[in-house]
mmCIF file of N, CA, C and O in Angstrom:
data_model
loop_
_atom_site.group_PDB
_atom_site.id
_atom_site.type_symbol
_atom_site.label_atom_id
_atom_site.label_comp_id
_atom_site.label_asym_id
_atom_site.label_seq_id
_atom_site.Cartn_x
_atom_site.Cartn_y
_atom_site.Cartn_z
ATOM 1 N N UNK R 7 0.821 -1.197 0.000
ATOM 2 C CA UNK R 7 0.000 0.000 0.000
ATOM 3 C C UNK R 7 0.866 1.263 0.000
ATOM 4 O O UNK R 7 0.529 2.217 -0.701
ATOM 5 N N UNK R 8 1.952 1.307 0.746
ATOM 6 C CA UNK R 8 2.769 2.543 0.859
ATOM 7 C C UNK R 8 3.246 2.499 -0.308
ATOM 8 O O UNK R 8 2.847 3.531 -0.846
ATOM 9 N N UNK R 9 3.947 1.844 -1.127
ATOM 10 C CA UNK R 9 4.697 1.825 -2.506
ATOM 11 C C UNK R 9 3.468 2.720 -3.424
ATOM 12 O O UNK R 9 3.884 3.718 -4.013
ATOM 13 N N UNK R 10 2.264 2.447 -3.528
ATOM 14 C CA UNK R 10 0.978 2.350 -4.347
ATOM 15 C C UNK R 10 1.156 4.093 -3.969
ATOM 16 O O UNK R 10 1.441 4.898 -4.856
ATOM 17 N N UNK R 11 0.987 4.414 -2.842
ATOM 18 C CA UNK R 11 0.829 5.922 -2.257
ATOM 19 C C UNK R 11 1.701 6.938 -2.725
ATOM 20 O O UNK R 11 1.468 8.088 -3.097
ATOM 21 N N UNK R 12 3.334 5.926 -2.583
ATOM 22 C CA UNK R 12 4.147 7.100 -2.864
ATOM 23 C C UNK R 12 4.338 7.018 -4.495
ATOM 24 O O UNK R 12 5.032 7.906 -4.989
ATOM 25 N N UNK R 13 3.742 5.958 -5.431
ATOM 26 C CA UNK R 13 3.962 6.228 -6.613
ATOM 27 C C UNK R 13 3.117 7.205 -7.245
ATOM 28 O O UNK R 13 3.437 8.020 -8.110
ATOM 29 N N UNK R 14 1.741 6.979 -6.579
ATOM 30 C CA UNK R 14 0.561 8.261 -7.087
ATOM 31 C C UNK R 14 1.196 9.659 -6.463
ATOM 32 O O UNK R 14 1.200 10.532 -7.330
ATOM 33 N N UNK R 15 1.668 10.057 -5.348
ATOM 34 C CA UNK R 15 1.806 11.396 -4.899
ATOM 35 C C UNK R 15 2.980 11.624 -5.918
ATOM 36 O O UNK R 15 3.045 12.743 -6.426
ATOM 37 N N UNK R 16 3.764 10.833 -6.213
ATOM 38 C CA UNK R 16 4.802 11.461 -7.065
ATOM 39 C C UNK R 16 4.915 11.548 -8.460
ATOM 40 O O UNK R 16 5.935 11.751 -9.119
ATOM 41 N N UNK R 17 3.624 11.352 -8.889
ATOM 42 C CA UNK R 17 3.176 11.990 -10.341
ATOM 43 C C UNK R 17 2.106 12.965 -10.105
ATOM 44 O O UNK R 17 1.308 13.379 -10.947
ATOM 45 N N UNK R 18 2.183 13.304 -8.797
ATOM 46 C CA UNK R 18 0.939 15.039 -8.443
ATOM 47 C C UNK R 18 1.878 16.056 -9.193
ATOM 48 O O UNK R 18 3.106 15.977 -9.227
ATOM 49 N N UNK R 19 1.027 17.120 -9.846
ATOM 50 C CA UNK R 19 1.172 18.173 -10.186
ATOM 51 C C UNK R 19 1.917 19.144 -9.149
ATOM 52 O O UNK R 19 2.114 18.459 -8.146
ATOM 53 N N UNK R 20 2.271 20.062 -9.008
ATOM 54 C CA UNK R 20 2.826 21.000 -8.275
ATOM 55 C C UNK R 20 2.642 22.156 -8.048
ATOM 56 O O UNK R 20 2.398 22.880 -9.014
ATOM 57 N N UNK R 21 2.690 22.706 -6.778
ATOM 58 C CA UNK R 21 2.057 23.973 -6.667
ATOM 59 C C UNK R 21 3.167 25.083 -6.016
ATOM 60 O O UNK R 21 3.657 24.772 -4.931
ATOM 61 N N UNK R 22 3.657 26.604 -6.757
ATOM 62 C CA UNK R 22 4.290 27.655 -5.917
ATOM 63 C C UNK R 22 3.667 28.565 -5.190
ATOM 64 O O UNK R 22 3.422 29.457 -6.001
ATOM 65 N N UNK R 23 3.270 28.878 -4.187
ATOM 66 C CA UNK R 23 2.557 29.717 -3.415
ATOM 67 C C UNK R 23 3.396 31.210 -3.620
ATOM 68 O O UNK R 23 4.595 31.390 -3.408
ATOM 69 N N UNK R 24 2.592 32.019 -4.002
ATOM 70 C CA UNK R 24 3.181 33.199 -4.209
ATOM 71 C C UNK R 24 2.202 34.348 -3.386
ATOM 72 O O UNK R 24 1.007 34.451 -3.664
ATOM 73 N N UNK R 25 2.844 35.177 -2.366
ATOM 74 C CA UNK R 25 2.589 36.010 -1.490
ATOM 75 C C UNK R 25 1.009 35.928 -0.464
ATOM 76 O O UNK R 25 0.170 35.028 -0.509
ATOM 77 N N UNK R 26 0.989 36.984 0.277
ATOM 78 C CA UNK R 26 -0.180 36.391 1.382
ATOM 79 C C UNK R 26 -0.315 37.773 2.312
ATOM 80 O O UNK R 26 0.736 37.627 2.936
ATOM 81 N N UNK R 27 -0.731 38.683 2.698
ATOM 82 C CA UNK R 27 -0.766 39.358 4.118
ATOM 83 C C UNK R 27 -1.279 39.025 5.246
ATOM 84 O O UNK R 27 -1.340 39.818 6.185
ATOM 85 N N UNK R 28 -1.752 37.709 5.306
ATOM 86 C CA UNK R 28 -2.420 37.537 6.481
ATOM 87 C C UNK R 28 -1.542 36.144 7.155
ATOM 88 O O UNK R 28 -1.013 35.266 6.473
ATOM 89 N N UNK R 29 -1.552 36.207 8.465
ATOM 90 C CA UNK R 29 -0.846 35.683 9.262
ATOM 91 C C UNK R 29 -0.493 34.055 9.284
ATOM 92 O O UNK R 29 -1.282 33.233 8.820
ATOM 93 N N UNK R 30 0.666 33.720 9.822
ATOM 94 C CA UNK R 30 1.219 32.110 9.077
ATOM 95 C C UNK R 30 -0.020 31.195 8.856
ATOM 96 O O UNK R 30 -0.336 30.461 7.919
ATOM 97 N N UNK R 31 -0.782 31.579 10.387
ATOM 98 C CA UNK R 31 -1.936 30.292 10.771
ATOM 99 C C UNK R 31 -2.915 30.563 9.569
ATOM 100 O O UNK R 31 -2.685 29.888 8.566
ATOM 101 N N UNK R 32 -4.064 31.520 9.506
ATOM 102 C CA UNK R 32 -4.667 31.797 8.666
ATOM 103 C C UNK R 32 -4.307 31.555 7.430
ATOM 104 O O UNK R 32 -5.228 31.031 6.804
ATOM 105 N N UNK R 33 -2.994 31.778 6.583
ATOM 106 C CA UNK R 33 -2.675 31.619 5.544
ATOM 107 C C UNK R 33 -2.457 30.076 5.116
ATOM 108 O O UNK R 33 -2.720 29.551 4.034
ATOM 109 N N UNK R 34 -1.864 29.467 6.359
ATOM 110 C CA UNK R 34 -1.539 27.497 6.033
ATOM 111 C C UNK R 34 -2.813 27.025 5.774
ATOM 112 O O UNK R 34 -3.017 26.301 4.800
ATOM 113 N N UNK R 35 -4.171 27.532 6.950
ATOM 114 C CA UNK R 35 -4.940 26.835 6.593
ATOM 115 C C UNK R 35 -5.747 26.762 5.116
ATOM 116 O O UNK R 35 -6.311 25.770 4.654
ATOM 117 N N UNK R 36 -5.636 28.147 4.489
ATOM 118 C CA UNK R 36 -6.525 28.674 3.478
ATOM 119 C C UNK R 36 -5.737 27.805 2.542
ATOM 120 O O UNK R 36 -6.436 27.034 1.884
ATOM 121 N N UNK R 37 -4.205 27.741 2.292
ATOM 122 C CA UNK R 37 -3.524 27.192 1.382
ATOM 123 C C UNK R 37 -4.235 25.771 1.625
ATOM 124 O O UNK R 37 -5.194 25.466 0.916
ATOM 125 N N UNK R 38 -3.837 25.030 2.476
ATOM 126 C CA UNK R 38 -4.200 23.419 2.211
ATOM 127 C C UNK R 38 -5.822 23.618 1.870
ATOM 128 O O UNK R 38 -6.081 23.252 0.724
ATOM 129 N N UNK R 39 -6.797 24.045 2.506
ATOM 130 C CA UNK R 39 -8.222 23.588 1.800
ATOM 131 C C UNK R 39 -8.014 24.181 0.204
ATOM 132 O O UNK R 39 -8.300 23.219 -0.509
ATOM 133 N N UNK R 40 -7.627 25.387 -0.709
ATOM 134 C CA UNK R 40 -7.423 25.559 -1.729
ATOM 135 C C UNK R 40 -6.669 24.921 -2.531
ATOM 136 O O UNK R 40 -6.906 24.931 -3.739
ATOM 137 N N UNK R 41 -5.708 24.303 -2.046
ATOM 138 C CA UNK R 41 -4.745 23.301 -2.586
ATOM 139 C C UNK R 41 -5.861 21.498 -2.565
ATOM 140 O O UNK R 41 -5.917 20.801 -3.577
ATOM 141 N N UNK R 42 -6.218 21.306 -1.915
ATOM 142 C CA UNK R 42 -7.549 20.145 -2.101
ATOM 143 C C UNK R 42 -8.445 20.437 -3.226
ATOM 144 O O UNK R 42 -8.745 19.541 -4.015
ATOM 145 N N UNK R 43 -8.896 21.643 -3.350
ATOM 146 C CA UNK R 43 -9.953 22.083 -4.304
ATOM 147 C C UNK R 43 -9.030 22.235 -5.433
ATOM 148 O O UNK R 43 -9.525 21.589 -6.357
ATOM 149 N N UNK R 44 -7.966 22.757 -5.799
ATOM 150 C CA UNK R 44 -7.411 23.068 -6.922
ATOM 151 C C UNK R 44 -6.818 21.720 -7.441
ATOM 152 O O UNK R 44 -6.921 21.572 -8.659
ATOM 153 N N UNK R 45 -6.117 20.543 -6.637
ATOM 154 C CA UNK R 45 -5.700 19.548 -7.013
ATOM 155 C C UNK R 45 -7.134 18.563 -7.885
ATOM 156 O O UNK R 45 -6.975 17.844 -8.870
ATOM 157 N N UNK R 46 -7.941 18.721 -7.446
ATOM 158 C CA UNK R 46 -8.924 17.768 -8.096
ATOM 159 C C UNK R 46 -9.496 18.730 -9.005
ATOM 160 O O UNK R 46 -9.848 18.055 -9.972
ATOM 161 N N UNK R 47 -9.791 19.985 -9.233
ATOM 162 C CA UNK R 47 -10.222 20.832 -10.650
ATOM 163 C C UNK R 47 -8.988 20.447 -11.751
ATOM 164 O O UNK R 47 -9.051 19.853 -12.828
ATOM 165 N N UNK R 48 -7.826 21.047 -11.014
ATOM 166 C CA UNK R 48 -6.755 21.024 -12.181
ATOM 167 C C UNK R 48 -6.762 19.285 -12.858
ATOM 168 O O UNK R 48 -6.609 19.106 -14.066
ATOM 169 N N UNK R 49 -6.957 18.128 -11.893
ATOM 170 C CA UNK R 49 -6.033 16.668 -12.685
ATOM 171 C C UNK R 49 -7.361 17.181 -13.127
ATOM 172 O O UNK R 49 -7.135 18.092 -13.923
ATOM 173 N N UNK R 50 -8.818 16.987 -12.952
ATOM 174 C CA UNK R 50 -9.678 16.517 -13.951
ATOM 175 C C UNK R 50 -9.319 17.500 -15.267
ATOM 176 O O UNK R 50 -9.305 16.820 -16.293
ATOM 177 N N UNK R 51 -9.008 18.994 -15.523
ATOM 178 C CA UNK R 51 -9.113 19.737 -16.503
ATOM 179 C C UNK R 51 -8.014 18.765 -16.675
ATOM 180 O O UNK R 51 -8.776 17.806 -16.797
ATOM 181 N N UNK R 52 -7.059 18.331 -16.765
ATOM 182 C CA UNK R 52 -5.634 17.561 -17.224
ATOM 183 C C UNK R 52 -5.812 16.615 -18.055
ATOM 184 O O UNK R 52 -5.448 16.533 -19.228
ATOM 185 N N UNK R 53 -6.819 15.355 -16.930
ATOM 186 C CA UNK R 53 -7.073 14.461 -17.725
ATOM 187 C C UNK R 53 -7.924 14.328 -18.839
ATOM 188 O O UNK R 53 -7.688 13.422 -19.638
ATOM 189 N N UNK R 54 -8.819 15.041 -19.007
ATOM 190 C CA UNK R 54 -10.064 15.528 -19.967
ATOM 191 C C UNK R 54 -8.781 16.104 -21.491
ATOM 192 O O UNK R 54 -9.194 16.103 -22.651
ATOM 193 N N UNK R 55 -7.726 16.410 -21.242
ATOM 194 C CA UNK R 55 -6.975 16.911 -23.006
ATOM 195 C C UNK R 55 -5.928 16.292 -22.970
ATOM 196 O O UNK R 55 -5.502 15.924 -24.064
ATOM 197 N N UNK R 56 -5.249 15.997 -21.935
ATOM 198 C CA UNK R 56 -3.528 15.112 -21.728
ATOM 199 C C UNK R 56 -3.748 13.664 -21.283
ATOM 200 O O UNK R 56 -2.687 13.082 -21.509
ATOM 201 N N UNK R 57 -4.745 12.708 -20.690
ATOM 202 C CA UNK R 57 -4.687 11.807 -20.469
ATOM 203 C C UNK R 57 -3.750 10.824 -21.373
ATOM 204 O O UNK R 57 -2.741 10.310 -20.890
ATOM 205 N N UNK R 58 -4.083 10.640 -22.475
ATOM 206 C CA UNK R 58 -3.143 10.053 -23.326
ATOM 207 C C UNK R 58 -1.950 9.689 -23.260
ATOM 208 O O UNK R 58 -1.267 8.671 -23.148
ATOM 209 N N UNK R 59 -1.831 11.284 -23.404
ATOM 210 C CA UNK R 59 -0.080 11.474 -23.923
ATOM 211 C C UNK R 59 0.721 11.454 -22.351
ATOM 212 O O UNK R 59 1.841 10.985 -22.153
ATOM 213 N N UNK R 60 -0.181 12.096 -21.308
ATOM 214 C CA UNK R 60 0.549 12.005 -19.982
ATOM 215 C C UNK R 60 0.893 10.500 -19.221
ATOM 216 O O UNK R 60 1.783 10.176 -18.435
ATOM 217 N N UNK R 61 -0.446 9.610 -19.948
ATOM 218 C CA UNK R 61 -0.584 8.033 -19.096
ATOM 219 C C UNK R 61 -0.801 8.465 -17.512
ATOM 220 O O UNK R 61 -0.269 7.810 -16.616
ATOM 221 N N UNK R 62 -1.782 9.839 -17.188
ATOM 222 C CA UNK R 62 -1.614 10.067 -15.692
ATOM 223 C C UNK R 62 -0.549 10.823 -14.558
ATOM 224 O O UNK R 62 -0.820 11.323 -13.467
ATOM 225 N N UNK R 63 0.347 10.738 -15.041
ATOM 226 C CA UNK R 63 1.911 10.897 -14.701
ATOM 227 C C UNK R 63 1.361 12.916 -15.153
ATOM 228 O O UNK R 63 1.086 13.304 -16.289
ATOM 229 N N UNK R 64 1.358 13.724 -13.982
ATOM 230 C CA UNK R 64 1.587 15.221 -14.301
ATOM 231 C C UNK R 64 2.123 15.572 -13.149
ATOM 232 O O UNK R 64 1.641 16.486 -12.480
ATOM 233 N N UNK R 65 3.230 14.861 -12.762
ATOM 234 C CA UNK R 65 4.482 15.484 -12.212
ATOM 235 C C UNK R 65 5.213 16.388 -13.128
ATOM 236 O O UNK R 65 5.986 17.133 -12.527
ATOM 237 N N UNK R 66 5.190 16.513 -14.245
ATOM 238 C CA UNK R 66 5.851 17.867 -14.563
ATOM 239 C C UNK R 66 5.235 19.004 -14.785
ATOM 240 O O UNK R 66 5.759 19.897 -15.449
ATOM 241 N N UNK R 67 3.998 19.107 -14.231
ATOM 242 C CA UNK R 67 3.045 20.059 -14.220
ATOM 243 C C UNK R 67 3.272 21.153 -12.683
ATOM 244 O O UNK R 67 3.193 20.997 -11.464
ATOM 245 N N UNK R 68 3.572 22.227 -13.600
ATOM 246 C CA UNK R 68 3.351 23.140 -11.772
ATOM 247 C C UNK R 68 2.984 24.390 -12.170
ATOM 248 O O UNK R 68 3.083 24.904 -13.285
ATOM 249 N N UNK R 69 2.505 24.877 -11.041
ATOM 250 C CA UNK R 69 1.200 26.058 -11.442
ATOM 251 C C UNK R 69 1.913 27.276 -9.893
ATOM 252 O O UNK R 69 2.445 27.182 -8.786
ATOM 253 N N UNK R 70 1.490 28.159 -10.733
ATOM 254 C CA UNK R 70 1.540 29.271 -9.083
ATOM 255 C C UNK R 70 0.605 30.060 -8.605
ATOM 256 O O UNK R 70 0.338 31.153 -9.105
ATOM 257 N N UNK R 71 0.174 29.691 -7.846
ATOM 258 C CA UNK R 71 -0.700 30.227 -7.068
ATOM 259 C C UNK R 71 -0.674 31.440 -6.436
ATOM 260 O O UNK R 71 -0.051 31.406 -5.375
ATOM 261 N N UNK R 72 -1.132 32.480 -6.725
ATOM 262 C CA UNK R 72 -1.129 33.557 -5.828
ATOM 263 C C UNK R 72 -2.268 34.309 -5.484
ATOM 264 O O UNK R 72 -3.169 34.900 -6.080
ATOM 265 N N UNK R 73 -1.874 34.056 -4.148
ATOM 266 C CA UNK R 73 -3.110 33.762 -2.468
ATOM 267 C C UNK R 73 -3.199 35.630 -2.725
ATOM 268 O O UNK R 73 -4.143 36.004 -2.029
ATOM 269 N N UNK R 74 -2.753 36.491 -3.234
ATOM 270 C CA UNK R 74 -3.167 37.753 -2.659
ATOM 271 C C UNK R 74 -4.032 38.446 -4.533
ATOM 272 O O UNK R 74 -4.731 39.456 -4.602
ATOM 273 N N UNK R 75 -3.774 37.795 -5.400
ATOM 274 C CA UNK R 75 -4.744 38.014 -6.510
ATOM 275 C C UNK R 75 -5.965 37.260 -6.472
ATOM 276 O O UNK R 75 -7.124 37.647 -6.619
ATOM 277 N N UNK R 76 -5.471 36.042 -6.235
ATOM 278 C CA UNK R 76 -6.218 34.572 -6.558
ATOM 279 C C UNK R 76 -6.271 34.495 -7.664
ATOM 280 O O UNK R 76 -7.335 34.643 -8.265
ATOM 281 N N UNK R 77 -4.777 34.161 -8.442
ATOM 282 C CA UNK R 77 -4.705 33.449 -9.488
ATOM 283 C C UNK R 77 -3.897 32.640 -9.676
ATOM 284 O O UNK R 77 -2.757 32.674 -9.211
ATOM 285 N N UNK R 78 -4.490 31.530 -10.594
ATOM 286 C CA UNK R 78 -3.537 30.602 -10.604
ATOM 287 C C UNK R 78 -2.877 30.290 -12.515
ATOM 288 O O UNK R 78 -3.470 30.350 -13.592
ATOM 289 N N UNK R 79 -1.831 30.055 -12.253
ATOM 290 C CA UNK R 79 -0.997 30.432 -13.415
ATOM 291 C C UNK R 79 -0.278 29.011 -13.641
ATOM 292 O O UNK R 79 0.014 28.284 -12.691
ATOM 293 N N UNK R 80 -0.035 28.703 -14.892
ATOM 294 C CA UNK R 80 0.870 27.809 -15.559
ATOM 295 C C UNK R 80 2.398 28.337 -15.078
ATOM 296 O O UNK R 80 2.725 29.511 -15.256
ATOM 297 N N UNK R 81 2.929 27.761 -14.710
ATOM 298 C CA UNK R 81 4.612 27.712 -14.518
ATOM 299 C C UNK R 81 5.400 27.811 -15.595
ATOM 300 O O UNK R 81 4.959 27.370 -16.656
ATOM 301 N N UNK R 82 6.602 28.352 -15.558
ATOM 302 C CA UNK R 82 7.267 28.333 -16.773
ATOM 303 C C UNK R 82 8.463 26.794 -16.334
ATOM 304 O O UNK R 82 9.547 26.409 -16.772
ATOM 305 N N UNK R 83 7.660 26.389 -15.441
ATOM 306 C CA UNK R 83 8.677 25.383 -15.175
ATOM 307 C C UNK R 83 7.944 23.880 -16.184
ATOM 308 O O UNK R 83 8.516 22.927 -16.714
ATOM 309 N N UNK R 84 6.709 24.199 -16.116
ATOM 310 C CA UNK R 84 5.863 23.067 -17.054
ATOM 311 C C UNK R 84 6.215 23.070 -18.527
ATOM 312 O O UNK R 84 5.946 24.014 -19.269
ATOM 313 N N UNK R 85 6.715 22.173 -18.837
ATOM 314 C CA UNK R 85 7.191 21.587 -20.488
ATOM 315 C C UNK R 85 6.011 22.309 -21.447
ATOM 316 O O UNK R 85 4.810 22.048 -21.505
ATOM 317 N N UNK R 86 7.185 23.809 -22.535
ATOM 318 C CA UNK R 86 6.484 24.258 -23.094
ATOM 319 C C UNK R 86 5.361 23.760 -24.115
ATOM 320 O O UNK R 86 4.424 24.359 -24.642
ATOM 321 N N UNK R 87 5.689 22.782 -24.175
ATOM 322 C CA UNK R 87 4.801 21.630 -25.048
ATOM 323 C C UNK R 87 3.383 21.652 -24.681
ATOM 324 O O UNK R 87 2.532 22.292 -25.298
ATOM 325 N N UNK R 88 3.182 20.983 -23.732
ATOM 326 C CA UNK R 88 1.666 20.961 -22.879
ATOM 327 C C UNK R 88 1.163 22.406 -22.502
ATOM 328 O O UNK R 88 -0.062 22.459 -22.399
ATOM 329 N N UNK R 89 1.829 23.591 -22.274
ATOM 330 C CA UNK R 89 2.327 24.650 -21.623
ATOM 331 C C UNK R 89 0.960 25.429 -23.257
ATOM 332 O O UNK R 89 -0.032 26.101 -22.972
ATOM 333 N N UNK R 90 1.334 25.079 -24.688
ATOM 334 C CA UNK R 90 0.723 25.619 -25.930
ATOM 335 C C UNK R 90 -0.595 24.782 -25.570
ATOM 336 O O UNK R 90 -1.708 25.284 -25.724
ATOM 337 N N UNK R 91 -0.423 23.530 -25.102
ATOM 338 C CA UNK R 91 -1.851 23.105 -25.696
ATOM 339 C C UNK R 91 -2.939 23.451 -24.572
ATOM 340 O O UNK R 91 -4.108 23.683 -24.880
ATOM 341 N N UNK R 92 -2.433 23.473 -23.111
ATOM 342 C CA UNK R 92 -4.101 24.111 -22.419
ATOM 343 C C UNK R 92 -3.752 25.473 -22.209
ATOM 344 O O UNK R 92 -4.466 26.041 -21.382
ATOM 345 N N UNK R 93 -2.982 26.056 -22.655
ATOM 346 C CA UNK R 93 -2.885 27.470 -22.074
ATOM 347 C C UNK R 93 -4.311 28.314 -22.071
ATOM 348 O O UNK R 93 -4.719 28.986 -21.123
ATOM 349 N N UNK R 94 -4.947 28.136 -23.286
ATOM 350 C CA UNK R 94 -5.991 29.145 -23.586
ATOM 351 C C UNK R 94 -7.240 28.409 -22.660
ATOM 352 O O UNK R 94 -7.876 29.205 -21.969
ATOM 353 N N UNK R 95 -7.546 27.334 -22.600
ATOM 354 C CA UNK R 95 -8.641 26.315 -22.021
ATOM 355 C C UNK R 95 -8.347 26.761 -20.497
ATOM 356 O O UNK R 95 -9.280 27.261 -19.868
ATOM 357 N N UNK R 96 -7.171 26.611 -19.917
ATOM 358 C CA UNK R 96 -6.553 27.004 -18.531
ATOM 359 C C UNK R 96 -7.432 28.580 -17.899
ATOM 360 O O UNK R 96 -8.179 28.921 -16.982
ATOM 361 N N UNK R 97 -6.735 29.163 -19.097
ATOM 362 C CA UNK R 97 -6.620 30.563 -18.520
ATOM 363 C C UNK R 97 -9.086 30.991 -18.558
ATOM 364 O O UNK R 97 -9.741 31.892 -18.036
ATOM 365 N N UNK R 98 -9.365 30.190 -19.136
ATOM 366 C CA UNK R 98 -10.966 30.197 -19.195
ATOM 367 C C UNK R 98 -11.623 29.669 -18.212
ATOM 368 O O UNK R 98 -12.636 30.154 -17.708
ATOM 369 N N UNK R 99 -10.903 28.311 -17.784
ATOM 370 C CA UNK R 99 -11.970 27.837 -16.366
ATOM 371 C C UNK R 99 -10.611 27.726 -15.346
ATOM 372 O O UNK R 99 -10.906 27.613 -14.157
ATOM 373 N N UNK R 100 -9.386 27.741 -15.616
ATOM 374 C CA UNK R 100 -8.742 27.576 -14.007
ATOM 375 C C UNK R 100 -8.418 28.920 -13.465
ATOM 376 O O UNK R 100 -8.782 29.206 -12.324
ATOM 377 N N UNK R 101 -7.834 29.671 -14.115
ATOM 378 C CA UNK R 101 -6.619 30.840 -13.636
ATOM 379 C C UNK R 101 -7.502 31.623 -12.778
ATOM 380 O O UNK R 101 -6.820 31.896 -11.791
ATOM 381 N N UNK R 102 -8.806 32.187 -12.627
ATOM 382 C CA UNK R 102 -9.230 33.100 -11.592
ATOM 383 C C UNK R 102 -10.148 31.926 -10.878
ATOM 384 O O UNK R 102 -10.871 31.093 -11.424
ATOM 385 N N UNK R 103 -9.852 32.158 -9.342
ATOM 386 C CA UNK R 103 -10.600 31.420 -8.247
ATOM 387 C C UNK R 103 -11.659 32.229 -7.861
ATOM 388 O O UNK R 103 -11.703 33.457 -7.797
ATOM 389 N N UNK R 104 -12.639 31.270 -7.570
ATOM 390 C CA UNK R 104 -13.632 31.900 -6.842
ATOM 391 C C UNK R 104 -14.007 31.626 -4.879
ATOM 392 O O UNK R 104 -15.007 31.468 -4.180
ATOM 393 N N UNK R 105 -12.765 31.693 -4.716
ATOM 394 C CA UNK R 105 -12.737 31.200 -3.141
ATOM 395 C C UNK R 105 -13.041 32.563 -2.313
ATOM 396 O O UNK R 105 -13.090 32.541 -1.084
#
């Protein structure tokens, strides 16, 4: 079971938290419940155009989050490849939160 666990967490997508004014506690908690909600929007938008070609595996996927716009952004760290094909689909249902 642990092998099974750490092979799925290590094809999760990735997240950079970018800025915050409100205090450590308040801010950890808001990050992890938004980080729950964003992990299951983002794989499903993923798997719905990359399933294929990814086989599941979007460990090279990372996004940045920033807690003081609320937006969430494609990384320039994500392989420009995939990076052309949801950019425009992304930026329509993921990039502005409604939290």
């Amino acid at each position: 079971m642990l092998i099974l666990y750490s092979y799925f967490f290590s094809r999760l997508m990735k997240f950079n938290w970018i800025g915050s004014n409100a205090t450590k506690d308040e801010i950890k908690r808001f990050c992890i419940d938004l980080e729950y909600e964003l992990r299951s929007k983002i794989t499903y938008f993923l798997m719905l155009r990359l399933e294929n070609e990814c086989d599941g595996d979007f460990s090279c996927f990372h996004f940045d989050v920033n807690v003081d716009s609320m937006q969430v952004t494609i990384s320039d760290k994500t392989p420009k490849e995939y990076t052309r094909k949801i950019q425009s689909d992304f930026d329509l249902e993921i990039r502005s939160l409604s939290y």
